Amino acid sequence: QVPLVESGGGLVQAGGSLRLSCSASGRTVSIYGMAWFRQAPGTEREFVAAISWRAGNPTYADSVKGRFTISRDRAKNTGYLQMNTLKPEDTAVYYCAARGAGDQTYGSWGQGTQVTVSS
């Protein structure tokens, strides 16, 4: 699988913003879609957002609609998650994932980045 490298996590107060980045590399990179997931301690991993690589069509979980924006720069093989109006319940480890055109699931995953939102 193509390695994915994440960055941009950190500590922020409620109402603040962060932007996460997810960069893919390799001799040839053929990305069909990229998504973000998150997992808080003691909880199941949950879907946050996804984007098609060609047209940039986004999909969002209801919990983040209107606050988060997913985007991608195809020339840089990089995806982004802009997180605004952050809430304490957004606290989690965030993972990016990518899939190729022939993949039914996301086969490439980032290392995870911690996002902590304080009250």
Short mmCIF file of C-alpha atoms in Angstrom, two decimals:
data_model
loop_
_atom_site.label_atom_id
_atom_site.label_comp_id
_atom_site.label_asym_id
_atom_site.label_seq_id
_atom_site.Cartn_x
_atom_site.Cartn_y
_atom_site.Cartn_z
CA GLN A 1 0.00 0.00 0.00
CA VAL A 2 1.04 3.61 -0.51
CA PRO A 3 2.20 5.16 2.77
CA LEU A 4 0.14 8.08 4.06
CA VAL A 5 1.67 10.70 6.33
CA GLU A 6 -0.57 12.85 8.52
CA SER A 7 0.10 16.17 10.22
CA GLY A 8 -1.74 19.09 11.79
CA GLY A 9 -3.17 17.71 15.02
CA GLY A 10 -2.86 19.49 18.33
CA LEU A 11 -4.60 21.07 21.31
CA VAL A 12 -7.21 23.76 20.76
CA GLN A 13 -9.96 25.43 22.78
CA ALA A 14 -13.62 24.89 21.97
CA GLY A 15 -14.64 27.06 19.04
CA GLY A 16 -11.16 27.00 17.54
CA SER A 17 -9.86 25.52 14.29
CA LEU A 18 -7.29 23.04 13.01
CA ARG A 19 -6.33 21.78 9.57
CA LEU A 20 -5.16 18.22 9.07
CA SER A 21 -3.07 17.12 6.10
CA CYS A 22 -2.63 13.66 4.57
CA SER A 23 0.10 13.16 1.99
CA ALA A 24 0.53 10.09 -0.25
CA SER A 25 3.76 9.11 -1.96
CA GLY A 26 5.14 6.48 -4.34
CA ARG A 27 6.48 6.00 -7.84
CA THR A 28 2.95 6.03 -9.18
CA VAL A 29 -0.04 7.10 -7.14
CA SER A 30 -3.55 6.27 -8.32
CA ILE A 31 -6.03 7.52 -5.74
CA TYR A 32 -9.74 7.07 -6.30
CA GLY A 33 -10.86 8.51 -2.98
CA MET A 34 -9.67 9.65 0.41
CA ALA A 35 -11.47 9.69 3.74
CA TRP A 36 -11.00 10.72 7.36
CA PHE A 37 -11.98 8.61 10.37
CA ARG A 38 -11.63 9.24 14.08
CA GLN A 39 -11.50 7.16 17.24
CA ALA A 40 -11.79 8.31 20.84
CA PRO A 41 -10.65 6.13 23.77
CA GLY A 42 -13.13 3.36 24.51
CA THR A 43 -15.17 4.01 21.35
CA GLU A 44 -15.47 2.51 17.90
CA ARG A 45 -13.83 4.13 14.91
CA GLU A 46 -16.28 6.43 13.12
CA PHE A 47 -16.46 7.95 9.67
CA VAL A 48 -15.91 11.71 9.43
CA ALA A 49 -15.66 12.74 5.77
CA ALA A 50 -14.68 11.48 2.32
CA ILE A 51 -13.85 12.99 -1.06
CA SER A 52 -13.63 11.69 -4.62
CA TRP A 53 -10.22 12.37 -6.09
CA ARG A 54 -11.29 13.28 -9.62
CA ALA A 55 -14.13 15.73 -9.05
CA GLY A 56 -13.68 16.54 -5.37
CA ASN A 57 -17.23 15.56 -4.38
CA PRO A 58 -17.44 15.54 -0.57
CA THR A 59 -19.39 13.41 1.87
CA TYR A 60 -19.74 14.26 5.58
CA ALA A 61 -20.97 12.63 8.73
CA ASP A 62 -23.97 14.47 10.16
CA SER A 63 -22.00 15.35 13.28
CA VAL A 64 -19.53 17.54 11.34
CA LYS A 65 -21.65 19.00 8.53
CA GLY A 66 -21.31 22.76 8.38
CA ARG A 67 -18.15 22.74 10.51
CA PHE A 68 -15.61 20.57 8.66
CA THR A 69 -14.48 20.85 5.04
CA ILE A 70 -12.62 18.12 3.17
CA SER A 71 -10.51 18.98 0.13
CA ARG A 72 -7.66 17.64 -1.98
CA ASP A 73 -4.78 18.88 -4.13
CA ARG A 74 -4.24 16.28 -6.83
CA ALA A 75 -0.93 17.79 -7.98
CA LYS A 76 0.45 17.34 -4.45
CA ASN A 77 -1.25 13.97 -3.77
CA THR A 78 -2.47 15.52 -0.55
CA GLY A 79 -5.82 15.65 1.20
CA TYR A 80 -6.94 18.10 3.86
CA LEU A 81 -9.53 18.32 6.60
CA GLN A 82 -10.34 21.85 7.75
CA MET A 83 -11.97 21.65 11.18
CA ASN A 84 -13.81 24.76 12.39
CA THR A 85 -15.97 25.46 15.45
CA LEU A 86 -14.40 22.52 17.22
CA LYS A 87 -16.21 20.92 20.15
CA PRO A 88 -14.90 18.77 23.02
CA GLU A 89 -16.68 15.77 21.48
CA ASP A 90 -14.40 16.12 18.44
CA THR A 91 -11.49 14.98 20.61
CA ALA A 92 -10.05 11.80 19.07
CA VAL A 93 -7.21 10.33 17.08
CA TYR A 94 -7.85 11.18 13.44
CA TYR A 95 -6.81 8.81 10.65
CA CYS A 96 -6.77 9.40 6.91
CA ALA A 97 -7.28 6.57 4.44
CA ALA A 98 -7.04 6.17 0.67
CA ARG A 99 -8.38 3.68 -1.84
CA GLY A 100 -7.62 2.86 -5.46
CA ALA A 101 -10.19 2.51 -8.23
CA GLY A 102 -10.37 -1.28 -7.86
CA ASP A 103 -10.59 -1.34 -4.07
CA GLN A 104 -13.79 -1.97 -2.13
CA THR A 105 -12.21 -0.75 1.11
CA TYR A 106 -9.60 1.78 2.17
CA GLY A 107 -6.31 -0.11 2.03
CA SER A 108 -3.84 2.65 2.86
CA TRP A 109 -3.91 4.38 6.25
CA GLY A 110 -2.08 7.20 7.94
CA GLN A 111 -0.38 6.89 11.31
CA GLY A 112 -3.02 8.94 13.13
CA THR A 113 -2.84 12.40 14.66
CA GLN A 114 -4.26 13.47 18.02
CA VAL A 115 -6.85 16.26 18.14
CA THR A 116 -7.76 17.50 21.62
CA VAL A 117 -10.45 20.15 22.17
CA SER A 118 -10.69 21.67 25.65
CA SER A 119 -13.73 23.36 27.20
#
